[in-house]
PDB file of C-alpha atoms and ligand atoms in Angstrom:
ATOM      1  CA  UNK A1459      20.449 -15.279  16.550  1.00 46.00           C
ATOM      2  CA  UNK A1460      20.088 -13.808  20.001  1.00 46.00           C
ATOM      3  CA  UNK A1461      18.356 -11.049  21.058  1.00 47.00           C
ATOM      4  CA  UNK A1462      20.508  -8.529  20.454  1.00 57.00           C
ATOM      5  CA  UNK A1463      19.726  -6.711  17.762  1.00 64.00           C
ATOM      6  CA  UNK A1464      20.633  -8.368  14.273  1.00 71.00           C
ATOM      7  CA  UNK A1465      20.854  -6.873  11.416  1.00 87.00           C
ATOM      8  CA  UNK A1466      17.789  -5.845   9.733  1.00 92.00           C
ATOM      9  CA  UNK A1467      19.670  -4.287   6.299  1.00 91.00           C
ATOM     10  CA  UNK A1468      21.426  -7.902   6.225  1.00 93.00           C
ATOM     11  CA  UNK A1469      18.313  -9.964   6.257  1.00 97.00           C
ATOM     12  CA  UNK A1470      16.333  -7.539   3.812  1.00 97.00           C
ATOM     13  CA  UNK A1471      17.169  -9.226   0.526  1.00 97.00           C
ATOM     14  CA  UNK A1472      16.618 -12.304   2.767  1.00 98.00           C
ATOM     15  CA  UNK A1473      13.457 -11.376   3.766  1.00 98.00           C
ATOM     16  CA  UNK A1474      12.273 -10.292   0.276  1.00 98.00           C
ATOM     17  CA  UNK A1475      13.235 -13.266  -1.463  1.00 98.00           C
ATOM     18  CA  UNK A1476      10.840 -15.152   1.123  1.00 98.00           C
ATOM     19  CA  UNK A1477       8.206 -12.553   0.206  1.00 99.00           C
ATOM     20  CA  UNK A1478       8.381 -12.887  -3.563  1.00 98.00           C
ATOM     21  CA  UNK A1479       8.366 -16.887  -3.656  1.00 98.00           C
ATOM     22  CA  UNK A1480       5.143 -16.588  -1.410  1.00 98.00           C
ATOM     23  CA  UNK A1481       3.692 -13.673  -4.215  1.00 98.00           C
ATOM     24  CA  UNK A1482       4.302 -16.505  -7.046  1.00 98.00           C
ATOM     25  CA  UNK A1483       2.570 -18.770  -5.587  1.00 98.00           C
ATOM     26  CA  UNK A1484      -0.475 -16.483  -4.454  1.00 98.00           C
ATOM     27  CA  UNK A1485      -0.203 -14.985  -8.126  1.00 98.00           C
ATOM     28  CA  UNK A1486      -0.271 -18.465  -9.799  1.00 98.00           C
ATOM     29  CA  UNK A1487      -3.437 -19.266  -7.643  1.00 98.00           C
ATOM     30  CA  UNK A1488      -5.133 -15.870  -8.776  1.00 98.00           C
ATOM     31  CA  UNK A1489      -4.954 -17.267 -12.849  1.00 98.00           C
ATOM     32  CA  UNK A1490      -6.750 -19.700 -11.946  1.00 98.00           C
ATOM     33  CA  UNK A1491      -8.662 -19.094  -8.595  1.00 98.00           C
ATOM     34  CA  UNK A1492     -12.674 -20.937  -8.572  1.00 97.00           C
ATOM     35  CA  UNK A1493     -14.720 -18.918  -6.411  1.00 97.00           C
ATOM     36  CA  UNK A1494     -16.277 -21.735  -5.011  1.00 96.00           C
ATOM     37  CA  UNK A1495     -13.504 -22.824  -2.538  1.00 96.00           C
ATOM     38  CA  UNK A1496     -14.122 -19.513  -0.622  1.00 96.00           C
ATOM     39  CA  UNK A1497     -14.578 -20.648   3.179  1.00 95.00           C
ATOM     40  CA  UNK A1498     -16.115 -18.488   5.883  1.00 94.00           C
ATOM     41  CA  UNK A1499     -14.295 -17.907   9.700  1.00 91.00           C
ATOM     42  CA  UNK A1500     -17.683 -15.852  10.078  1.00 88.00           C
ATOM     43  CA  UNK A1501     -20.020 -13.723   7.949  1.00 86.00           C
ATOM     44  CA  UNK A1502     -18.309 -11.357   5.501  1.00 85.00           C
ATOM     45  CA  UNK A1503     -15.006 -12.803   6.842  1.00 89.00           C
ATOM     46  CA  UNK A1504     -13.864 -14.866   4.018  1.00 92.00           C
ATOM     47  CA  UNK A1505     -10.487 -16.831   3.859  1.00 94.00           C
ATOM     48  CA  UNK A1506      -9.498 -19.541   0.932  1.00 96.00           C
ATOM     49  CA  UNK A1507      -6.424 -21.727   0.840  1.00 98.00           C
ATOM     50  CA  UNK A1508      -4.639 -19.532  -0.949  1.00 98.00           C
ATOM     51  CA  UNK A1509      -4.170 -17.554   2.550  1.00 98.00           C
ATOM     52  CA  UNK A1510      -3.861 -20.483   4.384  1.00 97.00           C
ATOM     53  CA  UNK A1511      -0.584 -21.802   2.234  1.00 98.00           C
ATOM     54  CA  UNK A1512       0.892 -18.258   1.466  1.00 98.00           C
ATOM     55  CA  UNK A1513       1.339 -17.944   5.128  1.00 98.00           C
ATOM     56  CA  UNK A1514       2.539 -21.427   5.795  1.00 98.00           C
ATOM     57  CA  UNK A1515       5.447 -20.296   2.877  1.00 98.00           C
ATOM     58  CA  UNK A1516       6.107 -16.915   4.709  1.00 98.00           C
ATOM     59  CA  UNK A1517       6.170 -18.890   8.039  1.00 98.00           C
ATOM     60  CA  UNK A1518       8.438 -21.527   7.009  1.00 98.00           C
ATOM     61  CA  UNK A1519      11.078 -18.546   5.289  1.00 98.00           C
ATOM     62  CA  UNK A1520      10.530 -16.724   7.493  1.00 98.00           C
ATOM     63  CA  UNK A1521      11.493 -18.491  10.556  1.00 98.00           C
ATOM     64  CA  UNK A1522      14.713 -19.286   9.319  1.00 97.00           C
ATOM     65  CA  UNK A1523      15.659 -16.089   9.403  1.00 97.00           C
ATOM     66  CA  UNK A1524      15.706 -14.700  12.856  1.00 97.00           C
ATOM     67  CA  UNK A1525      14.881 -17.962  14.998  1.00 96.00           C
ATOM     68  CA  UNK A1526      13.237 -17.937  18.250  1.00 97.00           C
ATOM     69  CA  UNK A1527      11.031 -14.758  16.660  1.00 98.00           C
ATOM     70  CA  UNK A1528       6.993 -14.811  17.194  1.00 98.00           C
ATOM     71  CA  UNK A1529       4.510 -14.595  14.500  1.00 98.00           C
ATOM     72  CA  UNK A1530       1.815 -12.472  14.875  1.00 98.00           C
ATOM     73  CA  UNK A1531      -0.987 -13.668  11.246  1.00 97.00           C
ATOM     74  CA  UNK A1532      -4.050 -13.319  10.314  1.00 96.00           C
ATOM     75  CA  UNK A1533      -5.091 -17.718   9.034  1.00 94.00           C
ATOM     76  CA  UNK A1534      -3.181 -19.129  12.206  1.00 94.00           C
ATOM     77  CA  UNK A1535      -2.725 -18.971  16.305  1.00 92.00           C
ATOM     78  CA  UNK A1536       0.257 -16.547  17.258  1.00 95.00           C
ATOM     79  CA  UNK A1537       3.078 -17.201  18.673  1.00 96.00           C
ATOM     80  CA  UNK A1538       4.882 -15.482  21.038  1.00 97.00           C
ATOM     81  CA  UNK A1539       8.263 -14.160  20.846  1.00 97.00           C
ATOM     82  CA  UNK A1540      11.525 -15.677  22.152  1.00 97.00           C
ATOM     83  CA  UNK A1541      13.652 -13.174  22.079  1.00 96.00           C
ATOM     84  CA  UNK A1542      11.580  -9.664  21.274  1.00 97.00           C
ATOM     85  CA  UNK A1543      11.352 -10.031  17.461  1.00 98.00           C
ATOM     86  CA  UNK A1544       8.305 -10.174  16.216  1.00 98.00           C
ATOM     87  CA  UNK A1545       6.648 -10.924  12.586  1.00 98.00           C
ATOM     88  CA  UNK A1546       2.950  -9.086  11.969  1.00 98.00           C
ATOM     89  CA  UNK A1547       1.903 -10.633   8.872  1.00 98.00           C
ATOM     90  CA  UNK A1548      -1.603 -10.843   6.480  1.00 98.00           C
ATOM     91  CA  UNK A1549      -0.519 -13.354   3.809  1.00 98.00           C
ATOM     92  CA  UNK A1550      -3.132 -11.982   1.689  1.00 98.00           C
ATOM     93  CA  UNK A1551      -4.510  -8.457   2.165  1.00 98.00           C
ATOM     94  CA  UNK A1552      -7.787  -8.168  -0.012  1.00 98.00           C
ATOM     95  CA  UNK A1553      -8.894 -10.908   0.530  1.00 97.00           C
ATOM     96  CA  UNK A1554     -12.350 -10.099  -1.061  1.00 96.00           C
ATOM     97  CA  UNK A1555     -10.643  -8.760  -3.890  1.00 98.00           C
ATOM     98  CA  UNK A1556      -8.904 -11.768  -4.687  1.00 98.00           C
ATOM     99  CA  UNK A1557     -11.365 -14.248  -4.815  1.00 97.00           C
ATOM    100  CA  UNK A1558     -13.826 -11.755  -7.230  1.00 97.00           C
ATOM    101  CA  UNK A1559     -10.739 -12.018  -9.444  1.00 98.00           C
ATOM    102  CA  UNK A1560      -9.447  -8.476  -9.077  1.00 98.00           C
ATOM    103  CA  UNK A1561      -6.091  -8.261  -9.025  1.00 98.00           C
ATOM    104  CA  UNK A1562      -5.694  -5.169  -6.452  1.00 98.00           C
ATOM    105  CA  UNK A1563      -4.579  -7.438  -3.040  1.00 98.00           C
ATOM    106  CA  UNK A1564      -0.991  -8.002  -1.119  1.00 99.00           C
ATOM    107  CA  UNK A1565       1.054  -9.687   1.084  1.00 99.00           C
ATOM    108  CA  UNK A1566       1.897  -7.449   4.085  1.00 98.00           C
ATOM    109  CA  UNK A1567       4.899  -8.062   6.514  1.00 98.00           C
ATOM    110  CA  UNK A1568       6.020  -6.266   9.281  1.00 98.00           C
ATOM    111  CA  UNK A1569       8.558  -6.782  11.588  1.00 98.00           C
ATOM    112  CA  UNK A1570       8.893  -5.036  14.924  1.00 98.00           C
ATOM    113  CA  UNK A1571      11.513  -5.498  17.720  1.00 97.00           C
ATOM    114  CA  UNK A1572      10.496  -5.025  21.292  1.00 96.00           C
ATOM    115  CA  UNK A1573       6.937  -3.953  19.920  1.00 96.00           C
ATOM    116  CA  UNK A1574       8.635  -0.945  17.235  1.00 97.00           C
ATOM    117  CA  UNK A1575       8.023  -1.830  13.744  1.00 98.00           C
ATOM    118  CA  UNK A1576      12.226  -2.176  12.572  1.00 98.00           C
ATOM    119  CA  UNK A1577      10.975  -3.187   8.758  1.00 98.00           C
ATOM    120  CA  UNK A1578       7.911  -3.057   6.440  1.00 98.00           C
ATOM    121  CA  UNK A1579       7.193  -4.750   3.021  1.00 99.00           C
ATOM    122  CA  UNK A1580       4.088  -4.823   0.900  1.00 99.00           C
ATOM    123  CA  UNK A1581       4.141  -7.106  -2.377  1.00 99.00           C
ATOM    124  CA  UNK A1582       1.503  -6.867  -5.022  1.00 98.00           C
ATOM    125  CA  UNK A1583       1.807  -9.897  -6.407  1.00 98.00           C
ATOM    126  CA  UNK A1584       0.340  -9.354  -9.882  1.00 98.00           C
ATOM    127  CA  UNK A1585       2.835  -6.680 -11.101  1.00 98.00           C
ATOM    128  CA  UNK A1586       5.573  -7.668  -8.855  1.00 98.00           C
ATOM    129  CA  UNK A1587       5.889  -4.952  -7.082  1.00 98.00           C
ATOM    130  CA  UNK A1588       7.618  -4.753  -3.872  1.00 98.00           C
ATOM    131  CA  UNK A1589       7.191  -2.003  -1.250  1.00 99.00           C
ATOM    132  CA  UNK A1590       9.989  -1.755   1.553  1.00 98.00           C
ATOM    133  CA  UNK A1591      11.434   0.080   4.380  1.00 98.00           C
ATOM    134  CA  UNK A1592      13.589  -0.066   6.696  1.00 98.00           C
ATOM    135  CA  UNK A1593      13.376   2.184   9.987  1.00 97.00           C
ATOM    136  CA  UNK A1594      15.478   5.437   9.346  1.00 97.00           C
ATOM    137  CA  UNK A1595      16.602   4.413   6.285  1.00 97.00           C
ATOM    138  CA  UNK A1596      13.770   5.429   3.787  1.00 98.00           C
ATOM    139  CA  UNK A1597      11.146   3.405   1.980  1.00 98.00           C
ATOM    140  CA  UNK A1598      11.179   2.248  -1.389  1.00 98.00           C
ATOM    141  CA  UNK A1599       9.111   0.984  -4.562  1.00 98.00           C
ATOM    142  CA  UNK A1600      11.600  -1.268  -5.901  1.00 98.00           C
ATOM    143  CA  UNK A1601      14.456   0.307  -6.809  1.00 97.00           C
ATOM    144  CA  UNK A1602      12.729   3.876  -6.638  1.00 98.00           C
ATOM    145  CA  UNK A1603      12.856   5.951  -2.972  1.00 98.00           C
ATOM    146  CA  UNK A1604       9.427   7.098  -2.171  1.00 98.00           C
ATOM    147  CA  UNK A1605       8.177  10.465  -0.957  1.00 98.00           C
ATOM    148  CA  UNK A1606       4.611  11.344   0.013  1.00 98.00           C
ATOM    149  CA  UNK A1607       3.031  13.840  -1.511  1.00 98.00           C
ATOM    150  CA  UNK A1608       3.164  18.004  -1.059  1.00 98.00           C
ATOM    151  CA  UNK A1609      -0.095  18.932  -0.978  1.00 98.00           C
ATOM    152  CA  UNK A1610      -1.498  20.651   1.362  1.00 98.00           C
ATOM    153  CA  UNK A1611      -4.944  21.466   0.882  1.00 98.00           C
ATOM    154  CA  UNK A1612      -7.971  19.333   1.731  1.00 98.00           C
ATOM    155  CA  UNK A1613      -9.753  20.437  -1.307  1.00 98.00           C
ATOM    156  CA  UNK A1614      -7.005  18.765  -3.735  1.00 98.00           C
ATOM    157  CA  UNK A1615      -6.511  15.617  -1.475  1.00 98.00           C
ATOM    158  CA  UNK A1616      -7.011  12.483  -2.840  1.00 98.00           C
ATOM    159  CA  UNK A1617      -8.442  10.293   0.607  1.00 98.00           C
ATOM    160  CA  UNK A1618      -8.749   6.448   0.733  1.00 98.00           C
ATOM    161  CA  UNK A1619     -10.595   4.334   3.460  1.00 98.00           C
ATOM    162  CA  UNK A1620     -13.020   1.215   3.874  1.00 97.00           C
ATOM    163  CA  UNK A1621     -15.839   0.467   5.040  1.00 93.00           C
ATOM    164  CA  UNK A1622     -17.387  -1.495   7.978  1.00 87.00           C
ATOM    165  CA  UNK A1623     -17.152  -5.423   6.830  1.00 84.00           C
ATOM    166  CA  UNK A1624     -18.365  -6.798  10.767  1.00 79.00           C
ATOM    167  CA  UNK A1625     -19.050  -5.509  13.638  1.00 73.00           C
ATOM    168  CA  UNK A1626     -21.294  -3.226  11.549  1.00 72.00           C
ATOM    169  CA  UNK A1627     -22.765  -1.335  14.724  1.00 82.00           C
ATOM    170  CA  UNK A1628     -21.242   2.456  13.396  1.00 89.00           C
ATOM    171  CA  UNK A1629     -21.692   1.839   9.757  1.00 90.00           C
ATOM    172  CA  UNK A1630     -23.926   4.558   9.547  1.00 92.00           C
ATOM    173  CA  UNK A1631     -22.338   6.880  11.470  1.00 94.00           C
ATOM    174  CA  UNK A1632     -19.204   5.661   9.104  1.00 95.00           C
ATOM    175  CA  UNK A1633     -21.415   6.743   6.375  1.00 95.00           C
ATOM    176  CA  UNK A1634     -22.030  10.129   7.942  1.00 96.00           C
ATOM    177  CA  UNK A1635     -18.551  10.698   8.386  1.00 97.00           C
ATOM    178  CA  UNK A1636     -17.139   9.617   4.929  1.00 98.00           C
ATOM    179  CA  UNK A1637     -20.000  12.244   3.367  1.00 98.00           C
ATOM    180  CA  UNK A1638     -17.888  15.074   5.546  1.00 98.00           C
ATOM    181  CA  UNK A1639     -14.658  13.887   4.086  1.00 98.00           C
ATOM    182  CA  UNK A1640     -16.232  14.121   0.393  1.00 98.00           C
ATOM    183  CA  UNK A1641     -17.280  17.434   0.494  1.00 98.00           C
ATOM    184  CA  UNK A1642     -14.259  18.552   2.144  1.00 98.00           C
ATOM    185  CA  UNK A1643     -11.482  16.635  -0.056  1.00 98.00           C
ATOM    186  CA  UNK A1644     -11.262  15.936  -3.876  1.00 98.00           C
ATOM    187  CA  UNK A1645     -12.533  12.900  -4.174  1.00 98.00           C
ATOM    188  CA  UNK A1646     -12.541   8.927  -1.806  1.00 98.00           C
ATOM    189  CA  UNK A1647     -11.522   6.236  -2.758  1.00 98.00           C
ATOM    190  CA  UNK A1648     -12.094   2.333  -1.414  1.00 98.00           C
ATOM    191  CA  UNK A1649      -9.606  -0.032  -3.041  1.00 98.00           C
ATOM    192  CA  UNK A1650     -10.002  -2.861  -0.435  1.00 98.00           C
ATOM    193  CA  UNK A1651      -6.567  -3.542   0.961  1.00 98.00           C
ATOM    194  CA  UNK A1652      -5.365  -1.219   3.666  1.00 98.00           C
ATOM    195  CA  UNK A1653      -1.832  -2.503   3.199  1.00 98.00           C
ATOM    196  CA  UNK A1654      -1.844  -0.960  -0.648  1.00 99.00           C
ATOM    197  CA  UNK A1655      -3.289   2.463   0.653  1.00 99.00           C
ATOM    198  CA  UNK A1656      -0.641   2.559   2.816  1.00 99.00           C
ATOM    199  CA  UNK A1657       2.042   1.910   0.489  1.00 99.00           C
ATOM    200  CA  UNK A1658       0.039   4.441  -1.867  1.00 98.00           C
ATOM    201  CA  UNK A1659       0.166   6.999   0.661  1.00 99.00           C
ATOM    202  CA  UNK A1660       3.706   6.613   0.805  1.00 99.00           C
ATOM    203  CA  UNK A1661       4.168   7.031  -2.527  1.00 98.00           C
ATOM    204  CA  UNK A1662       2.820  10.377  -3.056  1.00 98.00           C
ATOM    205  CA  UNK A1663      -0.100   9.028  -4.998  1.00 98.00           C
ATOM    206  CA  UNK A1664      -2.604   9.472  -2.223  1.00 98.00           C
ATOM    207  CA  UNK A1665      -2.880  11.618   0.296  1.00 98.00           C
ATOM    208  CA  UNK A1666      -4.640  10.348   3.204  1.00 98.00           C
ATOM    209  CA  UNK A1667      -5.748   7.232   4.306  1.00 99.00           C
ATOM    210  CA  UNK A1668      -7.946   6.463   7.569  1.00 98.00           C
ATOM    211  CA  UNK A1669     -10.220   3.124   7.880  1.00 97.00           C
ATOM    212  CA  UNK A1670     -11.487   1.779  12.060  1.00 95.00           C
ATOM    213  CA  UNK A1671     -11.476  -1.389  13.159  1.00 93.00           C
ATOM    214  CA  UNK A1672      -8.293  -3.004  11.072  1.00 96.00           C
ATOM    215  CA  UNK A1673      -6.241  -5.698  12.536  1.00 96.00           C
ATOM    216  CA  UNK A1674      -2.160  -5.258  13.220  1.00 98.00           C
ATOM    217  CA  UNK A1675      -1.487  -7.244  10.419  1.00 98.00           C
ATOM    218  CA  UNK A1676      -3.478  -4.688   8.229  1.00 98.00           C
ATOM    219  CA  UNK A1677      -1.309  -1.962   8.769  1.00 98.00           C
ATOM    220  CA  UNK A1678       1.979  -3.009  10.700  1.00 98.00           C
ATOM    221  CA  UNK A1679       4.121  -2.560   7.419  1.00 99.00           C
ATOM    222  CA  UNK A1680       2.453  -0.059   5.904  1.00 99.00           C
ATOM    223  CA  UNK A1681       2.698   2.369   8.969  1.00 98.00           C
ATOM    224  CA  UNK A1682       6.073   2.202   8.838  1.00 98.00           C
ATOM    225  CA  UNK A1683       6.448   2.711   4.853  1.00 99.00           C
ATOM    226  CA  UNK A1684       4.366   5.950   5.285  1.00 99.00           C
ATOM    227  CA  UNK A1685       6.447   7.518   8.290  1.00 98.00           C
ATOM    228  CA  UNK A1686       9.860   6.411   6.360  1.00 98.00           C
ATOM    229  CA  UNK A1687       8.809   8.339   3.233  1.00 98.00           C
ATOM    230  CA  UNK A1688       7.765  11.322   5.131  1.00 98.00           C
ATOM    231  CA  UNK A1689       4.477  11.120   6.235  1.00 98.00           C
ATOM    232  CA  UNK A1690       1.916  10.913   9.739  1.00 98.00           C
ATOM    233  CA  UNK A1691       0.764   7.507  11.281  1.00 98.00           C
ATOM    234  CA  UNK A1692      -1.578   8.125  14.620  1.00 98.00           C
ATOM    235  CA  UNK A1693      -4.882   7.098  15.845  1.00 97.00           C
ATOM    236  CA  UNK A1694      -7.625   8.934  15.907  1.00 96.00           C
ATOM    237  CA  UNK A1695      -6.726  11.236  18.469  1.00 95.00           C
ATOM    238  CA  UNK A1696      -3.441  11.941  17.377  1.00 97.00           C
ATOM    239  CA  UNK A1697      -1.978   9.538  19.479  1.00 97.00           C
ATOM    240  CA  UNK A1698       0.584   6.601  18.645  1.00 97.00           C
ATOM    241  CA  UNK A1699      -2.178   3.452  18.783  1.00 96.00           C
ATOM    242  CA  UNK A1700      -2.507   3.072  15.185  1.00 97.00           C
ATOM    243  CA  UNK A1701      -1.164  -0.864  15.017  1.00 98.00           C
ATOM    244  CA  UNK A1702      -3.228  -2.594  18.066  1.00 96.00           C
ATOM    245  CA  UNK A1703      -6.233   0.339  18.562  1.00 94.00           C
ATOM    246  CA  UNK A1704      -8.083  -0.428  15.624  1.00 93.00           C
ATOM    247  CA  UNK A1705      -7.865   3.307  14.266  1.00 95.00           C
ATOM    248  CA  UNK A1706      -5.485   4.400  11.605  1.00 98.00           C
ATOM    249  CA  UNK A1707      -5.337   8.003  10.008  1.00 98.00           C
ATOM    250  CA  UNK A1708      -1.763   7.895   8.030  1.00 99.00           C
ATOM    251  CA  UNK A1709      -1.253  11.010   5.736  1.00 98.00           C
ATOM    252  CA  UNK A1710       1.334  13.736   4.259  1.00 98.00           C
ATOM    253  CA  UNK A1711       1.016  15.192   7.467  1.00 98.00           C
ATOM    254  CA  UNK A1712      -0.096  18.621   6.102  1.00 98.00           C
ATOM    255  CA  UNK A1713      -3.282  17.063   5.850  1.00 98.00           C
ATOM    256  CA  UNK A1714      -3.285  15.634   9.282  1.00 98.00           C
ATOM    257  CA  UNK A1715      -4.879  18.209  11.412  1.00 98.00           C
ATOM    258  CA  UNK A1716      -7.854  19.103   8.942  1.00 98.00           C
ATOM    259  CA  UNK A1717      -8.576  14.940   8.823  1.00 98.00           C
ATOM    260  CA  UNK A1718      -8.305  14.694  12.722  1.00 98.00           C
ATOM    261  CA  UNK A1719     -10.948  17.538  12.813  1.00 98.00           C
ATOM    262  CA  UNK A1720     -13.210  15.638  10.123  1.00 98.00           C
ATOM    263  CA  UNK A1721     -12.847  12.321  12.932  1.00 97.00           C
ATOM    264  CA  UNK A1722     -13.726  13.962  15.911  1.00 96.00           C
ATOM    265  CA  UNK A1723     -17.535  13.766  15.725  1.00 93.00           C
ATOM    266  CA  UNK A1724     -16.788  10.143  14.998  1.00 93.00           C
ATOM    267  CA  UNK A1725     -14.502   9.777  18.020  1.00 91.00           C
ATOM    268  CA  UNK A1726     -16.827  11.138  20.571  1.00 91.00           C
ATOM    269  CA  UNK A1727     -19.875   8.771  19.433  1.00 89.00           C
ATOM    270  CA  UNK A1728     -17.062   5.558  19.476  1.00 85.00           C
ATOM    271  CA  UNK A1729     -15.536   6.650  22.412  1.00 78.00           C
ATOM    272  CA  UNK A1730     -17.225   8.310  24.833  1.00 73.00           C
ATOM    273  CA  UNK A1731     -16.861  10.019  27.324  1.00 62.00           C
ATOM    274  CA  UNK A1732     -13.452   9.113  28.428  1.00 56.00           C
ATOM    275  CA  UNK A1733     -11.901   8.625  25.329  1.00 43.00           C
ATOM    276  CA  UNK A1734     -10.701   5.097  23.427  1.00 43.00           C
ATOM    277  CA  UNK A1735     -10.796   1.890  25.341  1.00 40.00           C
TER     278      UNK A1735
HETATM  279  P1  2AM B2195      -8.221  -8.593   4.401  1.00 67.57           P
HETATM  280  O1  2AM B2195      -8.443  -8.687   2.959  1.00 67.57           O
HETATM  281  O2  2AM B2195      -6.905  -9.136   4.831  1.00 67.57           O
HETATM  282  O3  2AM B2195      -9.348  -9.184   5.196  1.00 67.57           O
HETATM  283  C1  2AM B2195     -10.109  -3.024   3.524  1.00 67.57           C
HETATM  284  O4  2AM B2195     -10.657  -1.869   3.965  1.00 67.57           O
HETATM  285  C2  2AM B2195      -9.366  -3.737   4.636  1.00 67.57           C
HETATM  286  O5  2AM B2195     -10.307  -4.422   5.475  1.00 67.57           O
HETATM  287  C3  2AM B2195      -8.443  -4.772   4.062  1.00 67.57           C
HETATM  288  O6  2AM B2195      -7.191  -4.583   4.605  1.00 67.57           O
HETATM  289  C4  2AM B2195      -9.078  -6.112   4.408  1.00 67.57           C
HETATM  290  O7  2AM B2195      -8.125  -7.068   4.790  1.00 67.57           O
HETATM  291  C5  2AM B2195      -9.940  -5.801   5.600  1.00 67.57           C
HETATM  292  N1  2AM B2195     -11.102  -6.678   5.608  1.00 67.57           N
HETATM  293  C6  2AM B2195     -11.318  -7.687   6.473  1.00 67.57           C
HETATM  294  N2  2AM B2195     -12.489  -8.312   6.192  1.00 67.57           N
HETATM  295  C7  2AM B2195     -13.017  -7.669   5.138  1.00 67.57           C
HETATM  296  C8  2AM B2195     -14.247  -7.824   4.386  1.00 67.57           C
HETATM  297  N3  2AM B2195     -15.136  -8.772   4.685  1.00 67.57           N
HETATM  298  N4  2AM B2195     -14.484  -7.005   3.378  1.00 67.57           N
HETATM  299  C9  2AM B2195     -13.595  -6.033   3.082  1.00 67.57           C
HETATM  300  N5  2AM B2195     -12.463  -5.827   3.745  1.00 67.57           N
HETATM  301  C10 2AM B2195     -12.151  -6.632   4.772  1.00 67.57           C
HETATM  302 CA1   CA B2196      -5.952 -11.181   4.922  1.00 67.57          CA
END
């Protein structure tokens, strides 16, 4: 394929069929995953060979696809682009969820052209269910288009985020911050895979989700399900660095400027004084 643009609505059923034979194997592993083959790239960074081999599956499909395309993941070196496709990919997101046996975790693929995110799919592998979109052409739980949600009061919002796993120097001001959010929304929530919140943000279910310090592959597809169903992706400023600058705030977007306010304390302690590096 060259690098004009091919067809992205051609590949999809492609590209989900690659996804799905990846989730059966990840799911298989799950039944029957011992907790004492966890490894450790660092402290509270844990990674088992489940990741390792759902990414080699994704890689291998993958590639077939659109050749000469880069692979951005989160268990191997990148690769760089050939011809300005590029695949963002966590082979297992929830990790730590996984390997305690719960079944909330995903496999999150993005994949961007010339740096813009052209497609997004998040698979939960135990219930088989697939999350996709497509830019400008909607985003979708299966068979079923997805909408966010209407509400438009912090007081009813249901808000979802996580908390500092390394680099733990702000947990406390995290902390602070999260205590704003609960008495000014209905209720938090921490599920543990920023992909899902996404996808659960797109689908109406929740209304906000912010976390700092996530990786591309965290939130490349995801981003792009929320905007495609309606809703707000930006930083923490309001401004569009929400896959590489390690802050994410995706919502309803009614709910946007109230949750920007509730960050801004948080912003000017991160980055000060000239705002984010
Ligand atoms: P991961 O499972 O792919 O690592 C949860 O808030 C988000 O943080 C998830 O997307 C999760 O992705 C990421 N994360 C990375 N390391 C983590 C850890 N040690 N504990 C919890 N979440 C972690
Ligand atoms: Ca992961």
């Amino acid at each position: 394929m060259s690098s004009s643009l091919p067809s992205v609505a051609a590949l999809d059923s492609e590209i989900q069929s690659v996804i799905r034979t990846a989730g059966d194997f990840a799911r298989q592993e799950f039944e029957v995953f011992n907790f004492d083959t966890v490894e450790y790239k660092a402290e509270n960074d844990p990674f088992t060979y489940v990741d390792v081999r759902t990414e080699e599956l994704l890689k291998e499909g993958l590639s077939q696809l659109i050749p000469g395309a880069g692979f951005t993941t989160e268990e191997a070196k990148s690769q760089a682009t050939k011809n300005g496709w590029e695949w963002i990919i966590d082979p297992i997101d929830g990790t730590s969820n996984f390997t305690h046996g719960i079944p909330h975790f995903s496999i999150s693929v993005g994949l961007a052209y010339q740096k813009k995110m052209m497609a997004g799919y998040v698979f939960q592998p135990v219930g088989e269910v697939m999350y996709h979109a497509q830019k400008g052409q909607g985003a979708w739980e299966n068979e079923r288009p997805l909408r966010i949600s209407p509400r438009a009061d912090l007081p009813y919002a249901l808000v979802a985020t996580g908390f500092p796993y390394s680099d733990m120097g702000w947990r406390r001001e995290w902390v602070d911050l999260v205590v704003n959010v609960l008495d000014a929304a209905h209720g938090v929530r921490r599920f543990g895979s920023a992909a899902l919140d996404l996808a659960n943000v797109a689908a109406g279910r929740l209304d906000v989700f912010f976390e700092f310090n996530l990786k591309s592959w965290d939130v490349a597809a995801g981003s792009l399900l929320v905007q495609e169903a309606g809703g707000l992706v930006t930083d923490f400023q309001g401004g569009n660095d929400y896959i590489y600058g390690r802050q994410i705030v995706a919502s309803n977007g009614h709910l946007h400027a109230p949750m920007l306010a509730l960050l801004e304390h948080f912003t000017a302690l991160v980055f000060p004084p000239t705002g984010k590096s």
